[in-house]
Amino acid sequence: MRHHHISRRAVTTSALAATAGALLAGGTGVPAAARDRRPADGITLRLPAPTGPYRTGVTTLYLVDRSRRDPLEPGIPVREVMASVFYPARTVRGCRRAPQMTAGAAADFGADGRRSHPELPASGVNWAATLTHSYAGAPADAARRRPVLLYSPGGGDARTMGTALAEELASHGRVVVTIDHPGDGCEVEFPVAMTGREIIRPTVLRYDPRTDPGLFRTLIDTRIADIRFVLDQLEALAAGRNPDAAGRPLPEHLGRALDLRRAGAYGHSAGGTAVTQAMYDDRRIGAAADLEGYLDRAPETPGGKGEPYPVARYGTDRPLLLLGSDGFQDREGLERSWPAVLSHSRGRACRRQLDRAAHWVFTDYAALVPQLQAAGLVTAADRAKMVGTAVPAVHHHLLSFFARHLPAR
């Protein structure tokens, strides 16, 4: 397997082949009057407030797998993973709301974000100003142990763009762990320095990895290994140990809030591919949701058929939700694998579709891009390309699915 030293952030793994032409055509359409009315540091975007009965806390974990070298950067001798943990809080008194992105990650994203999503404006947004609705370091509500859900973002995307859905699920009584896959995801910021990488590590992607089967397999295999490693570290946390490799303090009672007997996973695009196959490989994952991720490997030749992942070839014996959008421009690509997993799963898998929606509607862009359009920073056409024209019930689908299969007792 060869390694790829590719410079800066790029494309979402599952979607680029179908959408590249449209993405490159996007413009910002910013009226001069709107520019004149904006604050010098740009507008502040807001995430939707979660609807559940619990206030939520958040913390970050720096996790190091010393049994693996980094597969995308041979100069890094270990595999590092960054994760955020959202959880029901016992109290938020004296705690502050956490930002969606750290200042360093926001600066990197603001300077270079259009490489991944050319529809985004080159300026006019203060990405560092967006706050979550979760309180940094708040003590966990450990009155009972709670189901745990892991999230894997789309290829080239960071875990931070999955914040709204994570907060929604946590506000309804779950612990949600969003995972960055360094080298794949963009603007991954680490708490410590290490030889061979920067503090803020960029994505290696600059083209669709499905056009390179070796790279595509490396990315998905790495994600699956990352997910299983995070589960290992959560088991250590639940047992009373601190898995943070920098030794940073954890919120009070966080480990006691985890019920890993009720663990699930969901992922967007390449993340959907990874969590679905991870469930097949790892019995600890009791249910999974694939948000528009292919379940076949990239074909060896353009126009050919890719080999299905084992979960598509043999099906799943645990609940699986396949959730797509009618605006995904390579829906035919999903037809190479989604019907296979449905036919082999004996009713354990189901498929649903969101209408008037597009590929990034499963991420925070669903809330942020309409605000950019209202401010004159993106056009209606660009909004439609990214998230569609409706406000579909993504949160409802995930809440209902996990409430049915991993209930918060």
mmCIF file of C-alpha atoms in Angstrom:
data_model
loop_
_atom_site.group_PDB
_atom_site.id
_atom_site.type_symbol
_atom_site.label_atom_id
_atom_site.label_comp_id
_atom_site.label_asym_id
_atom_site.label_seq_id
_atom_site.Cartn_x
_atom_site.Cartn_y
_atom_site.Cartn_z
ATOM 1 C CA MET A 1 0.000 0.000 0.000
ATOM 2 C CA ARG A 2 1.555 3.264 -1.024
ATOM 3 C CA HIS A 3 1.455 6.465 1.012
ATOM 4 C CA HIS A 4 0.245 9.807 -0.257
ATOM 5 C CA HIS A 5 1.795 13.097 0.762
ATOM 6 C CA ILE A 6 -0.854 15.475 -0.524
ATOM 7 C CA SER A 7 -0.958 18.984 0.750
ATOM 8 C CA ARG A 8 -4.199 20.641 1.777
ATOM 9 C CA ARG A 9 -7.866 19.977 2.404
ATOM 10 C CA ALA A 10 -10.153 18.915 -0.360
ATOM 11 C CA VAL A 11 -13.205 16.869 -0.959
ATOM 12 C CA THR A 12 -15.713 14.747 0.797
ATOM 13 C CA THR A 13 -14.825 11.162 -0.084
ATOM 14 C CA SER A 14 -18.217 9.886 -1.178
ATOM 15 C CA ALA A 15 -19.498 12.933 -3.007
ATOM 16 C CA LEU A 16 -16.706 14.540 -5.000
ATOM 17 C CA ALA A 17 -16.860 12.437 -8.167
ATOM 18 C CA ALA A 18 -20.498 13.358 -8.706
ATOM 19 C CA THR A 19 -20.346 16.979 -7.617
ATOM 20 C CA ALA A 20 -16.918 18.306 -8.586
ATOM 21 C CA GLY A 21 -18.093 20.052 -11.733
ATOM 22 C CA ALA A 22 -20.958 21.731 -9.946
ATOM 23 C CA LEU A 23 -18.779 22.746 -7.016
ATOM 24 C CA LEU A 24 -16.208 24.411 -9.197
ATOM 25 C CA ALA A 25 -18.960 26.489 -10.802
ATOM 26 C CA GLY A 26 -20.113 27.995 -7.484
ATOM 27 C CA GLY A 27 -19.836 31.694 -6.708
ATOM 28 C CA THR A 28 -20.511 33.754 -3.655
ATOM 29 C CA GLY A 29 -22.834 36.375 -5.109
ATOM 30 C CA VAL A 30 -22.082 38.969 -2.407
ATOM 31 C CA PRO A 31 -23.846 42.329 -2.939
ATOM 32 C CA ALA A 32 -21.647 45.330 -2.222
ATOM 33 C CA ALA A 33 -24.225 46.815 0.156
ATOM 34 C CA ALA A 34 -24.278 43.634 2.222
ATOM 35 C CA ARG A 35 -20.492 43.688 2.448
ATOM 36 C CA ASP A 36 -20.573 47.252 3.715
ATOM 37 C CA ARG A 37 -22.985 46.371 6.556
ATOM 38 C CA ARG A 38 -20.938 43.508 7.957
ATOM 39 C CA PRO A 39 -18.679 43.770 10.996
ATOM 40 C CA ALA A 40 -14.991 43.945 10.182
ATOM 41 C CA ASP A 41 -14.341 40.428 11.493
ATOM 42 C CA GLY A 42 -17.340 38.935 9.679
ATOM 43 C CA ILE A 43 -20.807 37.729 10.633
ATOM 44 C CA THR A 44 -21.387 35.211 13.415
ATOM 45 C CA LEU A 45 -23.236 32.032 12.462
ATOM 46 C CA ARG A 46 -25.428 30.180 14.949
ATOM 47 C CA LEU A 47 -26.108 26.510 15.510
ATOM 48 C CA PRO A 48 -29.657 25.362 16.296
ATOM 49 C CA ALA A 49 -30.466 24.794 19.951
ATOM 50 C CA PRO A 50 -30.972 21.142 20.913
ATOM 51 C CA THR A 51 -34.525 20.143 21.815
ATOM 52 C CA GLY A 52 -33.962 17.527 24.519
ATOM 53 C CA PRO A 53 -34.522 17.902 28.266
ATOM 54 C CA TYR A 54 -30.828 17.773 29.227
ATOM 55 C CA ARG A 55 -28.278 20.587 29.224
ATOM 56 C CA THR A 56 -25.106 19.242 27.659
ATOM 57 C CA GLY A 57 -21.432 19.329 28.520
ATOM 58 C CA VAL A 58 -18.484 18.747 26.206
ATOM 59 C CA THR A 59 -14.847 17.813 26.513
ATOM 60 C CA THR A 60 -12.094 16.757 24.121
ATOM 61 C CA LEU A 61 -9.944 13.646 24.197
ATOM 62 C CA TYR A 62 -6.478 13.306 22.708
ATOM 63 C CA LEU A 63 -6.032 9.586 22.062
ATOM 64 C CA VAL A 64 -2.838 7.870 20.897
ATOM 65 C CA ASP A 65 -2.678 4.352 19.490
ATOM 66 C CA ARG A 66 0.940 3.276 19.901
ATOM 67 C CA SER A 67 0.299 -0.012 18.099
ATOM 68 C CA ARG A 68 -0.180 1.751 14.739
ATOM 69 C CA ARG A 69 1.973 4.105 12.706
ATOM 70 C CA ASP A 70 0.122 6.870 10.952
ATOM 71 C CA PRO A 71 -0.925 5.411 7.560
ATOM 72 C CA LEU A 72 -1.018 8.761 5.755
ATOM 73 C CA GLU A 73 2.172 10.331 7.123
ATOM 74 C CA PRO A 74 4.976 7.779 7.609
ATOM 75 C CA GLY A 75 6.997 10.281 9.639
ATOM 76 C CA ILE A 76 4.468 10.069 12.478
ATOM 77 C CA PRO A 77 5.311 6.960 14.557
ATOM 78 C CA VAL A 78 1.899 6.561 16.215
ATOM 79 C CA ARG A 79 -1.741 7.002 15.250
ATOM 80 C CA GLU A 80 -3.358 9.993 16.932
ATOM 81 C CA VAL A 81 -7.094 10.600 17.133
ATOM 82 C CA MET A 82 -8.962 13.654 18.418
ATOM 83 C CA ALA A 83 -12.501 13.293 19.725
ATOM 84 C CA SER A 84 -15.166 15.456 21.343
ATOM 85 C CA VAL A 85 -17.523 13.974 23.936
ATOM 86 C CA PHE A 86 -20.997 15.501 24.314
ATOM 87 C CA TYR A 87 -23.009 14.310 27.312
ATOM 88 C CA PRO A 88 -25.923 15.198 29.587
ATOM 89 C CA ALA A 89 -24.609 17.524 32.284
ATOM 90 C CA ARG A 90 -25.507 17.432 35.980
ATOM 91 C CA THR A 91 -25.086 21.204 36.122
ATOM 92 C CA VAL A 92 -23.585 23.889 33.899
ATOM 93 C CA ARG A 93 -23.161 26.439 36.669
ATOM 94 C CA GLY A 94 -19.841 28.257 36.377
ATOM 95 C CA CYS A 95 -19.099 26.759 32.938
ATOM 96 C CA ARG A 96 -18.906 28.520 29.604
ATOM 97 C CA ARG A 97 -20.340 27.476 26.269
ATOM 98 C CA ALA A 98 -17.664 25.897 24.099
ATOM 99 C CA PRO A 99 -16.878 27.204 20.600
ATOM 100 C CA GLN A 100 -17.691 25.062 17.611
ATOM 101 C CA MET A 101 -14.058 25.348 16.501
ATOM 102 C CA THR A 102 -10.939 26.309 18.392
ATOM 103 C CA ALA A 103 -9.427 29.639 17.377
ATOM 104 C CA GLY A 104 -6.599 27.896 15.528
ATOM 105 C CA ALA A 105 -8.887 25.533 13.652
ATOM 106 C CA ALA A 106 -11.262 28.375 12.776
ATOM 107 C CA ALA A 107 -8.429 30.489 11.361
ATOM 108 C CA ASP A 108 -7.248 27.570 9.269
ATOM 109 C CA PHE A 109 -10.780 26.823 8.071
ATOM 110 C CA GLY A 110 -11.510 30.446 7.260
ATOM 111 C CA ALA A 111 -8.318 30.773 5.256
ATOM 112 C CA ASP A 112 -8.626 27.540 3.341
ATOM 113 C CA GLY A 113 -12.176 26.189 3.710
ATOM 114 C CA ARG A 114 -13.158 26.811 0.100
ATOM 115 C CA ARG A 115 -10.790 24.075 -1.032
ATOM 116 C CA SER A 116 -13.249 21.567 0.413
ATOM 117 C CA HIS A 117 -16.413 23.501 -0.358
ATOM 118 C CA PRO A 118 -15.947 26.128 -3.086
ATOM 119 C CA GLU A 119 -19.451 27.492 -2.435
ATOM 120 C CA LEU A 120 -18.332 28.930 0.899
ATOM 121 C CA PRO A 121 -17.368 32.609 0.960
ATOM 122 C CA ALA A 122 -13.693 33.544 0.917
ATOM 123 C CA SER A 123 -14.347 36.168 3.612
ATOM 124 C CA GLY A 124 -17.113 37.769 5.609
ATOM 125 C CA VAL A 125 -17.535 35.080 8.319
ATOM 126 C CA ASN A 126 -16.039 34.959 11.795
ATOM 127 C CA TRP A 127 -15.772 31.177 12.043
ATOM 128 C CA ALA A 128 -14.253 31.369 15.534
ATOM 129 C CA ALA A 129 -17.324 33.129 16.947
ATOM 130 C CA THR A 130 -19.842 30.309 16.529
ATOM 131 C CA LEU A 131 -20.685 28.777 19.892
ATOM 132 C CA THR A 132 -22.047 25.345 20.646
ATOM 133 C CA HIS A 133 -24.865 24.898 23.155
ATOM 134 C CA SER A 134 -22.631 22.669 25.307
ATOM 135 C CA TYR A 135 -20.633 23.745 28.340
ATOM 136 C CA ALA A 136 -16.921 22.984 28.474
ATOM 137 C CA GLY A 137 -15.968 20.610 31.270
ATOM 138 C CA ALA A 138 -19.375 20.542 32.961
ATOM 139 C CA PRO A 139 -19.821 17.611 35.370
ATOM 140 C CA ALA A 140 -21.619 14.678 33.789
ATOM 141 C CA ASP A 141 -25.030 13.517 34.930
ATOM 142 C CA ALA A 142 -24.133 10.028 36.107
ATOM 143 C CA ALA A 143 -27.444 9.205 37.776
ATOM 144 C CA ARG A 144 -27.505 6.289 35.334
ATOM 145 C CA ARG A 145 -25.293 4.998 32.550
ATOM 146 C CA ARG A 146 -26.252 6.147 29.100
ATOM 147 C CA PRO A 147 -26.019 4.789 25.535
ATOM 148 C CA VAL A 148 -22.896 5.847 23.631
ATOM 149 C CA LEU A 149 -22.897 6.911 19.970
ATOM 150 C CA LEU A 150 -19.775 7.422 17.841
ATOM 151 C CA TYR A 151 -19.757 9.793 14.858
ATOM 152 C CA SER A 152 -17.413 9.675 11.854
ATOM 153 C CA PRO A 153 -17.559 12.720 9.520
ATOM 154 C CA GLY A 154 -17.336 12.789 5.739
ATOM 155 C CA GLY A 155 -14.014 12.517 3.963
ATOM 156 C CA GLY A 156 -12.057 15.771 4.210
ATOM 157 C CA ASP A 157 -14.455 17.148 6.830
ATOM 158 C CA ALA A 158 -13.755 17.738 10.517
ATOM 159 C CA ARG A 159 -15.770 16.432 13.456
ATOM 160 C CA THR A 160 -16.740 20.013 14.301
ATOM 161 C CA MET A 161 -19.230 20.119 11.408
ATOM 162 C CA GLY A 162 -21.224 17.390 13.128
ATOM 163 C CA THR A 163 -21.836 19.415 16.285
ATOM 164 C CA ALA A 164 -25.566 20.189 16.006
ATOM 165 C CA LEU A 165 -26.641 16.572 15.573
ATOM 166 C CA ALA A 166 -24.303 15.433 18.354
ATOM 167 C CA GLU A 167 -25.791 18.018 20.720
ATOM 168 C CA GLU A 168 -29.321 17.024 19.772
ATOM 169 C CA LEU A 169 -28.654 13.352 20.525
ATOM 170 C CA ALA A 170 -26.849 14.189 23.775
ATOM 171 C CA SER A 171 -29.694 16.446 24.917
ATOM 172 C CA HIS A 172 -31.967 13.414 24.686
ATOM 173 C CA GLY A 173 -29.872 11.358 27.078
ATOM 174 C CA ARG A 174 -26.971 9.919 25.115
ATOM 175 C CA VAL A 175 -23.220 10.320 25.194
ATOM 176 C CA VAL A 176 -22.004 11.230 21.704
ATOM 177 C CA VAL A 177 -18.356 10.965 20.666
ATOM 178 C CA THR A 178 -17.416 12.790 17.459
ATOM 179 C CA ILE A 179 -14.151 11.573 15.917
ATOM 180 C CA ASP A 180 -11.548 13.303 13.769
ATOM 181 C CA HIS A 181 -9.488 11.115 11.453
ATOM 182 C CA PRO A 182 -6.211 13.090 11.137
ATOM 183 C CA GLY A 183 -4.732 13.298 7.672
ATOM 184 C CA ASP A 184 -8.179 12.654 6.236
ATOM 185 C CA GLY A 185 -10.215 15.307 8.041
ATOM 186 C CA CYS A 186 -9.375 18.991 7.774
ATOM 187 C CA GLU A 187 -8.038 21.331 10.475
ATOM 188 C CA VAL A 188 -7.432 18.714 13.185
ATOM 189 C CA GLU A 189 -5.833 20.574 16.089
ATOM 190 C CA PHE A 190 -3.759 18.709 18.692
ATOM 191 C CA PRO A 191 -3.009 19.796 22.271
ATOM 192 C CA VAL A 192 0.680 18.834 22.037
ATOM 193 C CA ALA A 193 3.440 19.017 19.469
ATOM 194 C CA MET A 194 4.894 15.943 17.782
ATOM 195 C CA THR A 195 7.702 15.411 15.302
ATOM 196 C CA GLY A 196 6.363 14.912 11.795
ATOM 197 C CA ARG A 197 3.231 17.065 11.991
ATOM 198 C CA GLU A 198 1.948 20.541 12.720
ATOM 199 C CA ILE A 199 -0.232 21.443 15.703
ATOM 200 C CA ILE A 200 -3.063 21.903 13.215
ATOM 201 C CA ARG A 201 -2.871 19.046 10.754
ATOM 202 C CA PRO A 202 -4.477 19.538 7.324
ATOM 203 C CA THR A 203 -6.116 16.923 5.152
ATOM 204 C CA VAL A 204 -3.995 15.058 2.632
ATOM 205 C CA LEU A 205 -6.853 15.028 0.111
ATOM 206 C CA ARG A 206 -6.845 17.151 -3.004
ATOM 207 C CA TYR A 207 -8.740 14.846 -5.360
ATOM 208 C CA ASP A 208 -11.471 12.235 -5.111
ATOM 209 C CA PRO A 209 -9.872 9.196 -3.415
ATOM 210 C CA ARG A 210 -12.356 6.884 -5.123
ATOM 211 C CA THR A 211 -10.320 7.440 -8.283
ATOM 212 C CA ASP A 212 -7.382 5.852 -6.428
ATOM 213 C CA PRO A 213 -8.474 2.474 -4.992
ATOM 214 C CA GLY A 214 -5.329 2.126 -2.881
ATOM 215 C CA LEU A 215 -5.861 5.478 -1.203
ATOM 216 C CA PHE A 216 -9.575 4.889 -0.763
ATOM 217 C CA ARG A 217 -8.972 1.558 0.978
ATOM 218 C CA THR A 218 -6.363 3.176 3.205
ATOM 219 C CA LEU A 219 -8.760 5.938 4.249
ATOM 220 C CA ILE A 220 -11.672 3.632 5.048
ATOM 221 C CA ASP A 221 -9.526 0.988 6.750
ATOM 222 C CA THR A 222 -7.932 3.718 8.873
ATOM 223 C CA ARG A 223 -11.310 5.095 9.864
ATOM 224 C CA ILE A 224 -12.557 1.648 10.880
ATOM 225 C CA ALA A 225 -9.447 1.097 12.989
ATOM 226 C CA ASP A 226 -9.862 4.570 14.533
ATOM 227 C CA ILE A 227 -13.478 3.835 15.490
ATOM 228 C CA ARG A 228 -12.568 0.538 17.131
ATOM 229 C CA PHE A 229 -9.637 2.172 18.932
ATOM 230 C CA VAL A 230 -11.901 4.916 20.292
ATOM 231 C CA LEU A 231 -14.233 2.223 21.605
ATOM 232 C CA ASP A 232 -11.255 0.649 23.398
ATOM 233 C CA GLN A 233 -10.414 3.999 24.980
ATOM 234 C CA LEU A 234 -14.011 4.583 26.038
ATOM 235 C CA GLU A 235 -13.935 1.214 27.789
ATOM 236 C CA ALA A 236 -10.889 2.430 29.717
ATOM 237 C CA LEU A 237 -12.763 5.632 30.561
ATOM 238 C CA ALA A 238 -15.799 3.687 31.769
ATOM 239 C CA ALA A 239 -13.493 1.581 33.948
ATOM 240 C CA GLY A 240 -12.261 4.695 35.743
ATOM 241 C CA ARG A 241 -9.065 5.453 33.825
ATOM 242 C CA ASN A 242 -8.173 8.645 31.958
ATOM 243 C CA PRO A 243 -7.367 7.760 28.328
ATOM 244 C CA ASP A 244 -6.282 11.289 27.377
ATOM 245 C CA ALA A 245 -2.672 10.925 26.221
ATOM 246 C CA ALA A 246 -1.821 14.430 27.448
ATOM 247 C CA GLY A 247 -3.194 13.642 30.893
ATOM 248 C CA ARG A 248 -5.689 16.484 30.809
ATOM 249 C CA PRO A 249 -8.395 16.356 33.500
ATOM 250 C CA LEU A 250 -11.794 14.965 32.574
ATOM 251 C CA PRO A 251 -15.232 16.253 33.565
ATOM 252 C CA GLU A 252 -16.440 14.856 36.864
ATOM 253 C CA HIS A 253 -18.204 11.467 36.613
ATOM 254 C CA LEU A 254 -17.843 11.265 32.819
ATOM 255 C CA GLY A 255 -16.731 7.631 32.842
ATOM 256 C CA ARG A 256 -19.635 6.653 35.083
ATOM 257 C CA ALA A 257 -22.086 8.031 32.499
ATOM 258 C CA LEU A 258 -21.058 5.548 29.770
ATOM 259 C CA ASP A 259 -23.002 2.362 29.027
ATOM 260 C CA LEU A 260 -20.934 0.648 26.358
ATOM 261 C CA ARG A 261 -23.305 -2.324 26.334
ATOM 262 C CA ARG A 262 -25.530 0.071 24.354
ATOM 263 C CA ALA A 263 -23.096 1.472 21.807
ATOM 264 C CA GLY A 264 -23.948 2.644 18.319
ATOM 265 C CA ALA A 265 -22.423 4.659 15.512
ATOM 266 C CA TYR A 266 -23.420 6.983 12.713
ATOM 267 C CA GLY A 267 -21.399 8.566 9.939
ATOM 268 C CA HIS A 268 -21.677 10.856 6.956
ATOM 269 C CA SER A 269 -20.369 9.956 3.497
ATOM 270 C CA ALA A 270 -17.012 8.198 4.007
ATOM 271 C CA GLY A 271 -17.915 8.127 7.688
ATOM 272 C CA GLY A 272 -21.086 6.241 6.820
ATOM 273 C CA THR A 273 -19.021 3.678 4.946
ATOM 274 C CA ALA A 274 -16.678 3.299 7.906
ATOM 275 C CA VAL A 275 -19.245 2.971 10.698
ATOM 276 C CA THR A 276 -21.299 0.443 8.752
ATOM 277 C CA GLN A 277 -18.336 -1.815 8.116
ATOM 278 C CA ALA A 278 -17.093 -1.219 11.667
ATOM 279 C CA MET A 279 -20.411 -2.544 12.985
ATOM 280 C CA TYR A 280 -19.972 -5.646 10.848
ATOM 281 C CA ASP A 281 -16.435 -6.136 12.212
ATOM 282 C CA ASP A 282 -17.073 -5.260 15.863
ATOM 283 C CA ARG A 283 -19.886 -6.783 17.938
ATOM 284 C CA ARG A 284 -19.663 -3.909 20.420
ATOM 285 C CA ILE A 285 -21.535 -1.689 17.946
ATOM 286 C CA GLY A 286 -25.197 -2.563 18.327
ATOM 287 C CA ALA A 287 -26.730 -0.268 15.694
ATOM 288 C CA ALA A 288 -25.471 2.090 12.988
ATOM 289 C CA ALA A 289 -26.714 4.790 10.628
ATOM 290 C CA ASP A 290 -25.088 5.383 7.243
ATOM 291 C CA LEU A 291 -25.752 8.929 6.045
ATOM 292 C CA GLU A 292 -25.132 8.617 2.310
ATOM 293 C CA GLY A 293 -21.922 6.593 2.310
ATOM 294 C CA TYR A 294 -21.086 4.034 -0.361
ATOM 295 C CA LEU A 295 -20.670 0.428 0.767
ATOM 296 C CA ASP A 296 -18.375 -0.661 -2.031
ATOM 297 C CA ARG A 297 -14.716 0.026 -2.620
ATOM 298 C CA ALA A 298 -13.592 2.228 -5.484
ATOM 299 C CA PRO A 299 -13.463 0.384 -8.816
ATOM 300 C CA GLU A 300 -10.036 -0.522 -10.120
ATOM 301 C CA THR A 301 -10.870 1.058 -13.484
ATOM 302 C CA PRO A 302 -13.088 4.077 -14.257
ATOM 303 C CA GLY A 303 -16.635 2.952 -14.943
ATOM 304 C CA GLY A 304 -16.018 -0.455 -13.458
ATOM 305 C CA LYS A 305 -17.625 -2.095 -10.457
ATOM 306 C CA GLY A 306 -16.022 -1.849 -7.057
ATOM 307 C CA GLU A 307 -15.847 -4.812 -4.728
ATOM 308 C CA PRO A 308 -18.559 -4.619 -2.045
ATOM 309 C CA TYR A 309 -17.498 -4.364 1.564
ATOM 310 C CA PRO A 310 -18.346 -7.494 3.560
ATOM 311 C CA VAL A 311 -21.337 -5.782 5.187
ATOM 312 C CA ALA A 312 -22.853 -5.296 1.722
ATOM 313 C CA ARG A 313 -21.915 -8.775 0.590
ATOM 314 C CA TYR A 314 -23.289 -10.614 3.616
ATOM 315 C CA GLY A 315 -25.621 -8.134 5.316
ATOM 316 C CA THR A 316 -25.953 -7.191 8.981
ATOM 317 C CA ASP A 317 -27.642 -8.923 11.913
ATOM 318 C CA ARG A 318 -27.959 -5.626 13.812
ATOM 319 C CA PRO A 319 -30.080 -2.557 13.007
ATOM 320 C CA LEU A 320 -28.800 -0.381 10.170
ATOM 321 C CA LEU A 321 -30.350 2.823 8.825
ATOM 322 C CA LEU A 322 -29.434 3.906 5.300
ATOM 323 C CA LEU A 323 -30.429 7.572 5.007
ATOM 324 C CA GLY A 324 -29.964 9.455 1.738
ATOM 325 C CA SER A 325 -31.039 12.635 -0.022
ATOM 326 C CA ASP A 326 -32.840 13.081 -3.307
ATOM 327 C CA GLY A 327 -30.301 15.739 -4.340
ATOM 328 C CA PHE A 328 -27.194 13.555 -4.078
ATOM 329 C CA GLN A 329 -25.767 13.690 -7.573
ATOM 330 C CA ASP A 330 -24.359 10.171 -7.526
ATOM 331 C CA ARG A 331 -27.390 8.318 -6.225
ATOM 332 C CA GLU A 332 -26.612 5.675 -8.847
ATOM 333 C CA GLY A 333 -23.384 5.036 -6.955
ATOM 334 C CA LEU A 334 -25.360 4.074 -3.864
ATOM 335 C CA GLU A 335 -27.359 1.597 -5.948
ATOM 336 C CA ARG A 336 -24.218 -0.485 -6.390
ATOM 337 C CA SER A 337 -24.223 -1.414 -2.708
ATOM 338 C CA TRP A 338 -27.239 -0.265 -0.694
ATOM 339 C CA PRO A 339 -29.697 -2.747 -2.269
ATOM 340 C CA ALA A 340 -27.202 -5.534 -1.549
ATOM 341 C CA VAL A 341 -27.028 -4.868 2.173
ATOM 342 C CA LEU A 342 -30.818 -4.543 2.307
ATOM 343 C CA SER A 343 -31.364 -7.869 0.571
ATOM 344 C CA HIS A 344 -28.859 -9.739 2.763
ATOM 345 C CA SER A 345 -29.891 -8.349 6.155
ATOM 346 C CA ARG A 346 -33.205 -10.141 6.708
ATOM 347 C CA GLY A 347 -35.080 -7.017 7.642
ATOM 348 C CA ARG A 348 -32.439 -5.584 9.980
ATOM 349 C CA ALA A 349 -31.571 -2.782 7.532
ATOM 350 C CA CYS A 350 -33.929 -0.053 6.335
ATOM 351 C CA ARG A 351 -33.623 2.751 3.814
ATOM 352 C CA ARG A 352 -35.071 6.265 3.996
ATOM 353 C CA GLN A 353 -34.801 9.361 1.773
ATOM 354 C CA LEU A 354 -34.865 13.092 2.483
ATOM 355 C CA ASP A 355 -36.575 15.183 -0.204
ATOM 356 C CA ARG A 356 -35.383 18.596 -1.442
ATOM 357 C CA ALA A 357 -32.057 17.912 0.258
ATOM 358 C CA ALA A 358 -28.437 17.513 -0.820
ATOM 359 C CA HIS A 359 -25.332 15.729 0.455
ATOM 360 C CA TRP A 360 -24.153 18.074 3.226
ATOM 361 C CA VAL A 361 -27.613 18.411 4.782
ATOM 362 C CA PHE A 362 -26.468 15.780 7.302
ATOM 363 C CA THR A 363 -23.886 18.214 8.726
ATOM 364 C CA ASP A 364 -23.873 21.630 10.379
ATOM 365 C CA TYR A 365 -23.917 23.160 6.916
ATOM 366 C CA ALA A 366 -27.689 22.509 6.947
ATOM 367 C CA ALA A 367 -27.982 25.289 9.540
ATOM 368 C CA LEU A 368 -25.059 27.476 8.507
ATOM 369 C CA VAL A 369 -25.460 27.739 4.727
ATOM 370 C CA PRO A 370 -28.987 29.259 4.834
ATOM 371 C CA GLN A 371 -27.579 31.945 7.147
ATOM 372 C CA LEU A 372 -24.808 32.593 4.630
ATOM 373 C CA GLN A 373 -27.416 32.908 1.900
ATOM 374 C CA ALA A 374 -29.482 35.327 3.995
ATOM 375 C CA ALA A 375 -26.364 37.469 4.474
ATOM 376 C CA GLY A 376 -25.702 37.527 0.750
ATOM 377 C CA LEU A 377 -22.524 35.452 1.083
ATOM 378 C CA VAL A 378 -23.692 32.487 -0.985
ATOM 379 C CA THR A 379 -26.224 32.218 -3.768
ATOM 380 C CA ALA A 380 -29.439 30.219 -3.724
ATOM 381 C CA ALA A 381 -27.866 27.885 -6.271
ATOM 382 C CA ASP A 382 -24.876 27.266 -4.020
ATOM 383 C CA ARG A 383 -27.153 26.536 -1.075
ATOM 384 C CA ALA A 384 -29.078 24.031 -3.196
ATOM 385 C CA LYS A 385 -25.843 22.284 -4.209
ATOM 386 C CA MET A 386 -24.675 21.902 -0.636
ATOM 387 C CA VAL A 387 -27.759 21.249 1.471
ATOM 388 C CA GLY A 388 -30.866 21.553 -0.707
ATOM 389 C CA THR A 389 -33.840 23.883 -0.400
ATOM 390 C CA ALA A 390 -35.799 22.316 2.484
ATOM 391 C CA VAL A 391 -35.102 21.793 6.181
ATOM 392 C CA PRO A 392 -35.494 18.012 6.400
ATOM 393 C CA ALA A 393 -35.875 16.040 9.611
ATOM 394 C CA VAL A 394 -32.343 14.630 9.834
ATOM 395 C CA HIS A 395 -32.359 14.913 13.626
ATOM 396 C CA HIS A 396 -35.768 13.264 13.840
ATOM 397 C CA HIS A 397 -34.630 10.243 11.826
ATOM 398 C CA LEU A 398 -31.549 9.674 13.991
ATOM 399 C CA LEU A 399 -33.390 10.256 17.277
ATOM 400 C CA SER A 400 -36.135 7.825 16.287
ATOM 401 C CA PHE A 401 -33.722 5.173 15.049
ATOM 402 C CA PHE A 402 -31.513 5.148 18.135
ATOM 403 C CA ALA A 403 -34.473 5.530 20.523
ATOM 404 C CA ARG A 404 -35.874 2.327 19.028
ATOM 405 C CA HIS A 405 -32.677 0.315 18.991
ATOM 406 C CA LEU A 406 -30.511 1.814 21.766
ATOM 407 C CA PRO A 407 -33.048 3.349 24.144
ATOM 408 C CA ALA A 408 -31.983 5.726 26.888
ATOM 409 C CA ARG A 409 -33.665 3.982 29.797
#
